[in-house]
Short mmCIF file of the N, C-alpha and C atoms (twelve columns), coordinates in Angstrom:
data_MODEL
# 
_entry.id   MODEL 
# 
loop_
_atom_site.group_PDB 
_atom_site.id 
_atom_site.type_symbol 
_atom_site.label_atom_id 
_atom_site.label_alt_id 
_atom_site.label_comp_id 
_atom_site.label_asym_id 
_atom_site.label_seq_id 
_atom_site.Cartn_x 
_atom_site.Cartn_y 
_atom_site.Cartn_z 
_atom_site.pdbx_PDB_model_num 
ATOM 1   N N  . UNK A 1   85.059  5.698   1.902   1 
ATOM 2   C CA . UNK A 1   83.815  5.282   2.511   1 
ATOM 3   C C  . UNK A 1   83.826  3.758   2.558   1 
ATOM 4   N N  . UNK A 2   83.827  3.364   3.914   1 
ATOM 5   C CA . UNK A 2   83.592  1.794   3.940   1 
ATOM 6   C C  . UNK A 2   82.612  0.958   3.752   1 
ATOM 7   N N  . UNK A 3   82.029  0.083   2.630   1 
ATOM 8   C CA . UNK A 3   80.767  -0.318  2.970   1 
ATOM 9   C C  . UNK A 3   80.629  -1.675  3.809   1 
ATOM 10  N N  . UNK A 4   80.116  -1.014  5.114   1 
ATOM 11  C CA . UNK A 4   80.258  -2.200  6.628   1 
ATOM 12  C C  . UNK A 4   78.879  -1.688  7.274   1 
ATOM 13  N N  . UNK A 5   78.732  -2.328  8.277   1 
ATOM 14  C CA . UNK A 5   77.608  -2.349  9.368   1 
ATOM 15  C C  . UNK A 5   76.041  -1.999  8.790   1 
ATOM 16  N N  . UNK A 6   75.724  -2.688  7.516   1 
ATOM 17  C CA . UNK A 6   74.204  -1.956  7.269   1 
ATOM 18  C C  . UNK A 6   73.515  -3.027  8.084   1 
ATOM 19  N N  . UNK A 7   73.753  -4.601  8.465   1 
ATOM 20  C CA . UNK A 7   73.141  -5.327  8.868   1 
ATOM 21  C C  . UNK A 7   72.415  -4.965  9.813   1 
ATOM 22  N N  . UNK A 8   72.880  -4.135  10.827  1 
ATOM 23  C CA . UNK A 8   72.577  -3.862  12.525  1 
ATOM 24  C C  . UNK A 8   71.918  -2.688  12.641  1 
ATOM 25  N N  . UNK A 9   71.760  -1.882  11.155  1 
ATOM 26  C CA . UNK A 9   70.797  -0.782  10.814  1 
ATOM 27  C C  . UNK A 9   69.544  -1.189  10.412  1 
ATOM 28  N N  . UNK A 10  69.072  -2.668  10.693  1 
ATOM 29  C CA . UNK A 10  67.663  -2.981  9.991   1 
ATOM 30  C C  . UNK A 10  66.794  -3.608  11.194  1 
ATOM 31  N N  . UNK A 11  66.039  -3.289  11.709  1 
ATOM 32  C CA . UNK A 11  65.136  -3.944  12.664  1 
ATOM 33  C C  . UNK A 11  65.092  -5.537  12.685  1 
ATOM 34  N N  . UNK A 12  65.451  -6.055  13.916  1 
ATOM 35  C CA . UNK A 12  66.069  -7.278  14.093  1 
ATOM 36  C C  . UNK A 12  64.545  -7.811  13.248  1 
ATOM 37  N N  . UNK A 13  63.184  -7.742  13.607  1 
ATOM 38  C CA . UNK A 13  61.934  -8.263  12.953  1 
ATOM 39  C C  . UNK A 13  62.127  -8.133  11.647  1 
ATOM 40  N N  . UNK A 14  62.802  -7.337  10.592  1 
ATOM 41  C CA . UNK A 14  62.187  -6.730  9.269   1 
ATOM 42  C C  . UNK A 14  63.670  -6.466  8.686   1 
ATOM 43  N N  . UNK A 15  64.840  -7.451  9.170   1 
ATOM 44  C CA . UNK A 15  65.980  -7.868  8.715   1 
ATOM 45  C C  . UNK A 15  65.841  -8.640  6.984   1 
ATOM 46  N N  . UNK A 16  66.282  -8.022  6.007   1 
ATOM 47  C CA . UNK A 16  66.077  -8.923  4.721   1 
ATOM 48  C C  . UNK A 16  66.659  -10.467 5.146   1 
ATOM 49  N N  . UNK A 17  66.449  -11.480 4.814   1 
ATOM 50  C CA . UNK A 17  67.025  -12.235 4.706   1 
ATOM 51  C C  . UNK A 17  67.853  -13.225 3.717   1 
ATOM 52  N N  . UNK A 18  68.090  -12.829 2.356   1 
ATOM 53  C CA . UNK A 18  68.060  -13.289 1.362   1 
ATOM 54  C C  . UNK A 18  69.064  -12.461 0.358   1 
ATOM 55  N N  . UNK A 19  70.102  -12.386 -0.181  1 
ATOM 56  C CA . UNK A 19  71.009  -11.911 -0.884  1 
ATOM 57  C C  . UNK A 19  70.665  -10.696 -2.077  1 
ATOM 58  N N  . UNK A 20  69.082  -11.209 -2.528  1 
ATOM 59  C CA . UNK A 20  68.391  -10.040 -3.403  1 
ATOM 60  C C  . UNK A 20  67.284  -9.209  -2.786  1 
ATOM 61  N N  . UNK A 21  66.864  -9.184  -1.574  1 
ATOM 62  C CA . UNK A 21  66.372  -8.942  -0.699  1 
ATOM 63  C C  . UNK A 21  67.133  -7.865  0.170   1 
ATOM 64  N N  . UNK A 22  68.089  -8.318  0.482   1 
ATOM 65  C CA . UNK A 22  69.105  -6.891  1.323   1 
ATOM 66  C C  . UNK A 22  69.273  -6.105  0.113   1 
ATOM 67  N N  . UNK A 23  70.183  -6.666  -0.990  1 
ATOM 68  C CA . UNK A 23  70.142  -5.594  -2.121  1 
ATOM 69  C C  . UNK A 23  69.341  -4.840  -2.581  1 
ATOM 70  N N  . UNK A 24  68.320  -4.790  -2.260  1 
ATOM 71  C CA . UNK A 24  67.499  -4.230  -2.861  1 
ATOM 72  C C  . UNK A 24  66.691  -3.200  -1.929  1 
ATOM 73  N N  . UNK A 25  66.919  -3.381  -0.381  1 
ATOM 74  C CA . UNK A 25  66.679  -2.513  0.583   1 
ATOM 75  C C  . UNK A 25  68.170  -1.346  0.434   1 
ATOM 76  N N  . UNK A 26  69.439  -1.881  0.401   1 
ATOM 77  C CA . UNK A 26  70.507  -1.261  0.097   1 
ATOM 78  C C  . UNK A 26  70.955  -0.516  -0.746  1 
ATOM 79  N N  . UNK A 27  70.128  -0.802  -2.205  1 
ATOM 80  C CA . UNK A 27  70.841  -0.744  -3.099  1 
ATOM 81  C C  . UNK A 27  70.924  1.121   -3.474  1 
ATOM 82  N N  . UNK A 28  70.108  1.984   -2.628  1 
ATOM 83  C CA . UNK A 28  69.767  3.363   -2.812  1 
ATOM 84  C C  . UNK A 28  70.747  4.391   -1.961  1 
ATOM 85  N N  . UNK A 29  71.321  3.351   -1.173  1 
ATOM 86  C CA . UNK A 29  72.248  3.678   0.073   1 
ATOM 87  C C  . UNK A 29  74.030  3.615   -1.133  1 
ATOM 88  N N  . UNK A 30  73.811  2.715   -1.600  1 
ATOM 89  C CA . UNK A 30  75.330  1.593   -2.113  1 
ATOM 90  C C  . UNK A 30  75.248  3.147   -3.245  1 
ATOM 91  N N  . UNK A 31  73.854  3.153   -3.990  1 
ATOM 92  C CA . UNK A 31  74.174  3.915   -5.178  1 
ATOM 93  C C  . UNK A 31  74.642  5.135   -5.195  1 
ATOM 94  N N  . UNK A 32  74.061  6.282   -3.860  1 
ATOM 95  C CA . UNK A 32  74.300  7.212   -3.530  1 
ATOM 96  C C  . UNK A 32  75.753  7.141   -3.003  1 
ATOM 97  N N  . UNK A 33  76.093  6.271   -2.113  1 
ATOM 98  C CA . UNK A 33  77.702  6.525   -1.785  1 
ATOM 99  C C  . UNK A 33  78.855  6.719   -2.918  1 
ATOM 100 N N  . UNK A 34  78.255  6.052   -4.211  1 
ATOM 101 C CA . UNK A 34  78.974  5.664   -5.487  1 
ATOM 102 C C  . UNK A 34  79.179  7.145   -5.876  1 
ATOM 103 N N  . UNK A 35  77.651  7.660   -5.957  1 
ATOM 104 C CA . UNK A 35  77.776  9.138   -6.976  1 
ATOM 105 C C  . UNK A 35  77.929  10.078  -5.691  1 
ATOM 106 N N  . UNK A 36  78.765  10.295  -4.406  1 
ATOM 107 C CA . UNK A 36  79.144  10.882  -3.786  1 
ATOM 108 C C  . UNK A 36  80.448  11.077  -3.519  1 
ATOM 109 N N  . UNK A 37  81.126  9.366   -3.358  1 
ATOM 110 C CA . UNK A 37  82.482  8.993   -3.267  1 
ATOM 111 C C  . UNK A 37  83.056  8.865   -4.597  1 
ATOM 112 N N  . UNK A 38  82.892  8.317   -5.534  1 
ATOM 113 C CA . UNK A 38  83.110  7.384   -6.841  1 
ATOM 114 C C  . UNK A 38  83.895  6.416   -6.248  1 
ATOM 115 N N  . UNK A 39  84.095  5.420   -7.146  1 
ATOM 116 C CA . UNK A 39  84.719  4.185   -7.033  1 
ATOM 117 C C  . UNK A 39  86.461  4.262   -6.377  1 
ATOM 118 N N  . UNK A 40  86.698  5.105   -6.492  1 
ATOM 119 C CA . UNK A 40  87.946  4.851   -6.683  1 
ATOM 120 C C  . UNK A 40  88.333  5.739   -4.467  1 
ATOM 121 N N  . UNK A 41  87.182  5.657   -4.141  1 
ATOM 122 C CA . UNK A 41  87.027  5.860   -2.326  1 
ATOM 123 C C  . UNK A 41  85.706  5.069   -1.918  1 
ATOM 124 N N  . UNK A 42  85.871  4.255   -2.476  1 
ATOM 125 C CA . UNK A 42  85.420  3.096   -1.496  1 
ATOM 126 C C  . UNK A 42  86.115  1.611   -1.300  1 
ATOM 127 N N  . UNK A 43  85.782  1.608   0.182   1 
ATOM 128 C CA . UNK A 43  86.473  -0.121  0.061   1 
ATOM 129 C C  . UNK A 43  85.203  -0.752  0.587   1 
ATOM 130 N N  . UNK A 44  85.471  -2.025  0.432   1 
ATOM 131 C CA . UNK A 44  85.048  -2.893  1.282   1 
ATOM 132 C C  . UNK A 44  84.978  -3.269  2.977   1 
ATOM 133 N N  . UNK A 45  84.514  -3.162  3.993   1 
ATOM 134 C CA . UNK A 45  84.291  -3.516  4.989   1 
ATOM 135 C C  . UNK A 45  83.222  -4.663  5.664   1 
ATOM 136 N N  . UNK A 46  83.472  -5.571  6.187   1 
ATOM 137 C CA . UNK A 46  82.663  -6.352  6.576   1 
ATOM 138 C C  . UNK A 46  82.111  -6.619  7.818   1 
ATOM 139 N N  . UNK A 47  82.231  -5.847  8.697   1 
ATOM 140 C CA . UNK A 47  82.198  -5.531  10.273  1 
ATOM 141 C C  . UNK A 47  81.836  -6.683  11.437  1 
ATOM 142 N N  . UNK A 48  82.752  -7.332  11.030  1 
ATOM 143 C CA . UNK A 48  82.509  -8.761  11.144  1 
ATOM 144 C C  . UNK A 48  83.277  -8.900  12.765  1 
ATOM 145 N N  . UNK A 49  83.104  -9.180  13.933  1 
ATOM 146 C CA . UNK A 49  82.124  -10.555 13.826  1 
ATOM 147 C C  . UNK A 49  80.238  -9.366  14.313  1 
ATOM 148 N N  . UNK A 50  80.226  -8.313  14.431  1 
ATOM 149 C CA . UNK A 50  79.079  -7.476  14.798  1 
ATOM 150 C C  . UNK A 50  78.103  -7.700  13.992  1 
ATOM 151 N N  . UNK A 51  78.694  -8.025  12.402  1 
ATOM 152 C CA . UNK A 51  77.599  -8.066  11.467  1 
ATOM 153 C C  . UNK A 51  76.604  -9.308  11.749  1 
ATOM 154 N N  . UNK A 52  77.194  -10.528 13.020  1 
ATOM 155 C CA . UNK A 52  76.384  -11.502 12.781  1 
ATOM 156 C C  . UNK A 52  75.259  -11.219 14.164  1 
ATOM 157 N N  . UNK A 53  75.513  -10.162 14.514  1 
ATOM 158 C CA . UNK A 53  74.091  -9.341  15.636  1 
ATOM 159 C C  . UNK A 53  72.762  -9.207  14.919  1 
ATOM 160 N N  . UNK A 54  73.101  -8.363  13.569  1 
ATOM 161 C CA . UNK A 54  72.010  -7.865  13.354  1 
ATOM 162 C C  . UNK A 54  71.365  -8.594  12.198  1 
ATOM 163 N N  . UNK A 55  72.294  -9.391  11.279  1 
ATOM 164 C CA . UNK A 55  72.310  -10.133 9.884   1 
ATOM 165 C C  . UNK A 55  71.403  -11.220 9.806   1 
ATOM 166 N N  . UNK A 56  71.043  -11.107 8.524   1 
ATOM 167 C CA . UNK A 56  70.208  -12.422 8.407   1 
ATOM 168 C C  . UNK A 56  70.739  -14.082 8.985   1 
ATOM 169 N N  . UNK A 57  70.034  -14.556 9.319   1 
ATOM 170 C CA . UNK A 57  70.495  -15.892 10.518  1 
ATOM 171 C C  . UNK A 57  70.277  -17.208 9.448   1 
ATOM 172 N N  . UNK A 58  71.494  -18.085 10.230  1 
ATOM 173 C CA . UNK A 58  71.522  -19.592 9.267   1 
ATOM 174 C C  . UNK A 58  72.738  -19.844 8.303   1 
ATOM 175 N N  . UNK A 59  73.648  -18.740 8.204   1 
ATOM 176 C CA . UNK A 59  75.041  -19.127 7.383   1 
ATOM 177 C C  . UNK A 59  75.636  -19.555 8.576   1 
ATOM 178 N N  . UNK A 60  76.720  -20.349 8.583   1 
ATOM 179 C CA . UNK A 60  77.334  -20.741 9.148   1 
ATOM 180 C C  . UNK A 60  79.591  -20.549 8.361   1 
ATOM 181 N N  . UNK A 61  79.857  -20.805 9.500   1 
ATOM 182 C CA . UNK A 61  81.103  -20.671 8.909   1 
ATOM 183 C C  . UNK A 61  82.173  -21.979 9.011   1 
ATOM 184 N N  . UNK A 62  82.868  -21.831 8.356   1 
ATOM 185 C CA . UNK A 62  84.031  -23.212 8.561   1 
ATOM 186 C C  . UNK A 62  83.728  -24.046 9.665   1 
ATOM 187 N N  . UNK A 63  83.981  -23.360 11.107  1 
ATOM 188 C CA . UNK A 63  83.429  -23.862 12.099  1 
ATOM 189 C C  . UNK A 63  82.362  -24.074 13.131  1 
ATOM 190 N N  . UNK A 64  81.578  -23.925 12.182  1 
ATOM 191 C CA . UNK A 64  79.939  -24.538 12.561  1 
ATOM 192 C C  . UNK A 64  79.534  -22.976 12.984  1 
ATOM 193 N N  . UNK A 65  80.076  -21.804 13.486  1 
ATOM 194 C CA . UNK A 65  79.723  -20.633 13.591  1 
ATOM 195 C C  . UNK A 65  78.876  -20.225 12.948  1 
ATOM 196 N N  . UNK A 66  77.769  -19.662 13.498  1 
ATOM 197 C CA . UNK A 66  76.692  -18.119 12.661  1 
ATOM 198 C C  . UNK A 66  78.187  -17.007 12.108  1 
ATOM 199 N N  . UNK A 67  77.895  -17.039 10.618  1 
ATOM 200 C CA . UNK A 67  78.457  -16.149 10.193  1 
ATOM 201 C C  . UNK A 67  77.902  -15.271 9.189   1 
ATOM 202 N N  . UNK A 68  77.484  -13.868 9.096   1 
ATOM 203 C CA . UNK A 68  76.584  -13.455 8.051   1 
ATOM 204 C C  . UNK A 68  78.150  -13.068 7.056   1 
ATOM 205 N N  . UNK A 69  79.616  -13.326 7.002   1 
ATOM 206 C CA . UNK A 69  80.716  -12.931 5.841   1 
ATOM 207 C C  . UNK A 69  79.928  -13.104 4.814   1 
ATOM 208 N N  . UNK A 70  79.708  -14.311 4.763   1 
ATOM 209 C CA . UNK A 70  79.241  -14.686 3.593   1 
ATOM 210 C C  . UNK A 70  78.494  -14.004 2.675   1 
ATOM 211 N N  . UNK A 71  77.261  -13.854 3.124   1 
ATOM 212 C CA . UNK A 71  75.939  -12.859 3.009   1 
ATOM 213 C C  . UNK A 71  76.457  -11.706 2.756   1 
ATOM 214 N N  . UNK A 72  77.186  -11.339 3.486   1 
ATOM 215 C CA . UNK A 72  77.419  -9.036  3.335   1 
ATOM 216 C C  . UNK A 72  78.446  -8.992  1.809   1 
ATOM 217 N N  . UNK A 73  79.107  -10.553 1.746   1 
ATOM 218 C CA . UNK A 73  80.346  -10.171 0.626   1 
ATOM 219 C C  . UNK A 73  79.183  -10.448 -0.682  1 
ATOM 220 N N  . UNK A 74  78.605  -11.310 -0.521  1 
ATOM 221 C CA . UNK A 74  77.162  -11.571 -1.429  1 
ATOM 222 C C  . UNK A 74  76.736  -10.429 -2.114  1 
ATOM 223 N N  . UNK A 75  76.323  -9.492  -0.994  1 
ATOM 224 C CA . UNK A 75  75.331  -8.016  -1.260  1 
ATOM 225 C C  . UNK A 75  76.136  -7.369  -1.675  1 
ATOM 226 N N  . UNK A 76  77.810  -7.142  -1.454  1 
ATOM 227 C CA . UNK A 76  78.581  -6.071  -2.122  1 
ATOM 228 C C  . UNK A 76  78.664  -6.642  -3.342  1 
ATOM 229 N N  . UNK A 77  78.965  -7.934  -3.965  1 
ATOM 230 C CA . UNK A 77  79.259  -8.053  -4.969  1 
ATOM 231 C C  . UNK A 77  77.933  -8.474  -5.865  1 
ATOM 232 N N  . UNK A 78  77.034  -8.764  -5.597  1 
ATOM 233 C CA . UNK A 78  75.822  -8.508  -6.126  1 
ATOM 234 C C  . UNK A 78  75.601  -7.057  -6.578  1 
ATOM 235 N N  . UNK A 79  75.357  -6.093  -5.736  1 
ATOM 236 C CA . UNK A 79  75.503  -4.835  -5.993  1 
ATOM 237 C C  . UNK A 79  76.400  -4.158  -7.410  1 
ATOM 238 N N  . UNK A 80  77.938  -4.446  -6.822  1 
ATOM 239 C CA . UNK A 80  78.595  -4.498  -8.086  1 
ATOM 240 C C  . UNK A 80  78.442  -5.253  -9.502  1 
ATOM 241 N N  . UNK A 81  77.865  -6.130  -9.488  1 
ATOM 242 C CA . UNK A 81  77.797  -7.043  -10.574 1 
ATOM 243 C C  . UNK A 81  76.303  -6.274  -11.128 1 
ATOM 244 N N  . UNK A 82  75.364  -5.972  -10.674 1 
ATOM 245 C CA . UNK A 82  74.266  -5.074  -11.319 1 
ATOM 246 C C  . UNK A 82  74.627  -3.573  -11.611 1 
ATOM 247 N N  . UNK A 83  75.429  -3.377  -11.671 1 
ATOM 248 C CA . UNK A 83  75.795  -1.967  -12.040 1 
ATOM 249 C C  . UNK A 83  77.063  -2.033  -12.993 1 
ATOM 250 N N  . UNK A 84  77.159  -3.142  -12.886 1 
ATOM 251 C CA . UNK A 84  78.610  -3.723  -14.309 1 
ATOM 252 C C  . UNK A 84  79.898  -3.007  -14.656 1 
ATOM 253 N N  . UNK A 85  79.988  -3.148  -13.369 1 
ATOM 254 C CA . UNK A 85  81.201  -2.987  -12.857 1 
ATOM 255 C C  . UNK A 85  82.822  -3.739  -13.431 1 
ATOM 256 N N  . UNK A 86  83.224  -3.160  -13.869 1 
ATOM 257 C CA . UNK A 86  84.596  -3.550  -14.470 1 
ATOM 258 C C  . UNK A 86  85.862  -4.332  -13.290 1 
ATOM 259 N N  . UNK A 87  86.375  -4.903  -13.564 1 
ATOM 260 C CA . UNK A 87  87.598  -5.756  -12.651 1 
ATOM 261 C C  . UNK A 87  88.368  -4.560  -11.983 1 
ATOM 262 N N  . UNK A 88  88.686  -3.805  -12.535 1 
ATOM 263 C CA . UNK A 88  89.255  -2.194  -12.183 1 
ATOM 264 C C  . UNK A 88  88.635  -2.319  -10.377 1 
ATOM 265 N N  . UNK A 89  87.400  -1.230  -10.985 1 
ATOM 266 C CA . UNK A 89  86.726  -0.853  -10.085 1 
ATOM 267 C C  . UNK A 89  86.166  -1.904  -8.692  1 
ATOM 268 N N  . UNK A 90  85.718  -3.275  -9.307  1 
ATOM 269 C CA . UNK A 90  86.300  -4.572  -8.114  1 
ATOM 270 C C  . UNK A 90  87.114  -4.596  -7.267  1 
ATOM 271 N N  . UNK A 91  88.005  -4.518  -7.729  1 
ATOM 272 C CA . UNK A 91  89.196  -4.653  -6.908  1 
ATOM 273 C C  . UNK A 91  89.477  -3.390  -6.048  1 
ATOM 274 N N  . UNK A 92  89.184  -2.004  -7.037  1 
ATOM 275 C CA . UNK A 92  89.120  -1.218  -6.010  1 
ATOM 276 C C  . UNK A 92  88.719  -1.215  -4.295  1 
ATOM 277 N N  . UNK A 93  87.550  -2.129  -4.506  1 
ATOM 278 C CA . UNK A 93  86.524  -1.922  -3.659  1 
ATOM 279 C C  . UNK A 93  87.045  -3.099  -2.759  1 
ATOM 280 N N  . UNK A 94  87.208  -4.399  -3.326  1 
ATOM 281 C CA . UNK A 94  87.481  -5.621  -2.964  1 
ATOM 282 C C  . UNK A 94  89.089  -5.147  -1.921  1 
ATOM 283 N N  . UNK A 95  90.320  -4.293  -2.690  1 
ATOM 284 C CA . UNK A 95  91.234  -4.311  -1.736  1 
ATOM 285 C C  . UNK A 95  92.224  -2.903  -2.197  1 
ATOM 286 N N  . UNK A 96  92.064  -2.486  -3.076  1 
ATOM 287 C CA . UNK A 96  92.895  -0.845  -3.255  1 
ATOM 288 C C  . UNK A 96  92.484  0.048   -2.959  1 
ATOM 289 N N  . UNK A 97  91.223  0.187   -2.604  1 
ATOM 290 C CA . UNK A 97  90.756  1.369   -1.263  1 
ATOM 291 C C  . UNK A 97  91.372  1.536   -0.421  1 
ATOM 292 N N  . UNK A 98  91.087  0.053   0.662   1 
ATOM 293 C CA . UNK A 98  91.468  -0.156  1.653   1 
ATOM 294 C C  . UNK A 98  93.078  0.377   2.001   1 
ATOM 295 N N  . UNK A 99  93.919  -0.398  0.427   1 
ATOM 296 C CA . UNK A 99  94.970  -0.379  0.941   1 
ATOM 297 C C  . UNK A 99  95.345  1.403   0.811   1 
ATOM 298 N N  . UNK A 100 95.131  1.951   0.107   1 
ATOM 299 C CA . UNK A 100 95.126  3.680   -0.009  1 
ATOM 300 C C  . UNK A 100 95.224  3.996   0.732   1 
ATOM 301 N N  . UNK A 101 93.972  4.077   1.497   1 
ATOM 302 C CA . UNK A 101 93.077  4.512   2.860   1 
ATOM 303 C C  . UNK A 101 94.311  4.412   4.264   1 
ATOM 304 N N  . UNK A 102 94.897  2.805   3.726   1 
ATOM 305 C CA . UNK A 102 95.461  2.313   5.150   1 
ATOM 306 C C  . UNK A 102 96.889  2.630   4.726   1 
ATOM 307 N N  . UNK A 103 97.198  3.638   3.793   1 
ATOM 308 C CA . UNK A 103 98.941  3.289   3.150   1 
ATOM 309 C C  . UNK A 103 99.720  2.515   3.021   1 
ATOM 310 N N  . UNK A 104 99.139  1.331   2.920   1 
ATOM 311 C CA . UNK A 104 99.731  0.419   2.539   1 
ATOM 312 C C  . UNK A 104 100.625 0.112   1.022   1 
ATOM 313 N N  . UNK A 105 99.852  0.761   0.002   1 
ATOM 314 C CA . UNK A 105 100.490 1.275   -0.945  1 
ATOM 315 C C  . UNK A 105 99.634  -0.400  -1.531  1 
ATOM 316 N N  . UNK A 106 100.559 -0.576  -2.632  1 
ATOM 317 C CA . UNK A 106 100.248 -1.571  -3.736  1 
ATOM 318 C C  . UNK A 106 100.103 -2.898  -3.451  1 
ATOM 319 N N  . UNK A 107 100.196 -3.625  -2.946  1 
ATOM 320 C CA . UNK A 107 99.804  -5.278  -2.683  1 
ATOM 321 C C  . UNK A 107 100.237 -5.904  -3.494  1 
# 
């Protein structure tokens, strides 16, 4: 299970804007995927550049770009860090999902 695109699921008016603010609209969505998938099938996704359609507005990126990266990697690891989450299971999420998922094998 990838966690990507919640940005563009929130009414452009009633978009959180704020790092504890999305989490906390999310966090019932993030928890349920956990005790459905467990840790060890989920990765990370950032659905980027789409996420900056629907995402809270005003990050910018290296090159002066609207970028919500910032923000969505914020809310995943916010998320993780309130549920105290071990380096293990981080990384799972951060890049041994993915690579599973994509057979890439070990990194």
């Amino acid at each position: 299970m990838k966690l990507s695109g919640a940005f563009n699921e929130f009414e452009p008016a009633a978009t959180p804007t704020t790092i504890p603010t999305l989490l906390s609209a999310l966090k019932p969505y993030f928890d349920h995927i956990y005790d459905v998938f467990g840790p060890e099938r989920i990765m990370f996704g950032s659905d980027w550049p789409v996420c900056n359609v629907g995402g809270p507005r005003g990050e910018v990126d290296e090159e002066g770009r609207e970028s919500n990266w910032g923000v969505w990697r914020g809310v995943v690891e916010a998320w993780m860090e309130e549920r105290g989450f071990g380096e293990e299971i981080r990384e799972g999420v951060w890049w041994r999902g993915g690579a599973r998922a994509y057979g890439l094998g070990e990194l």
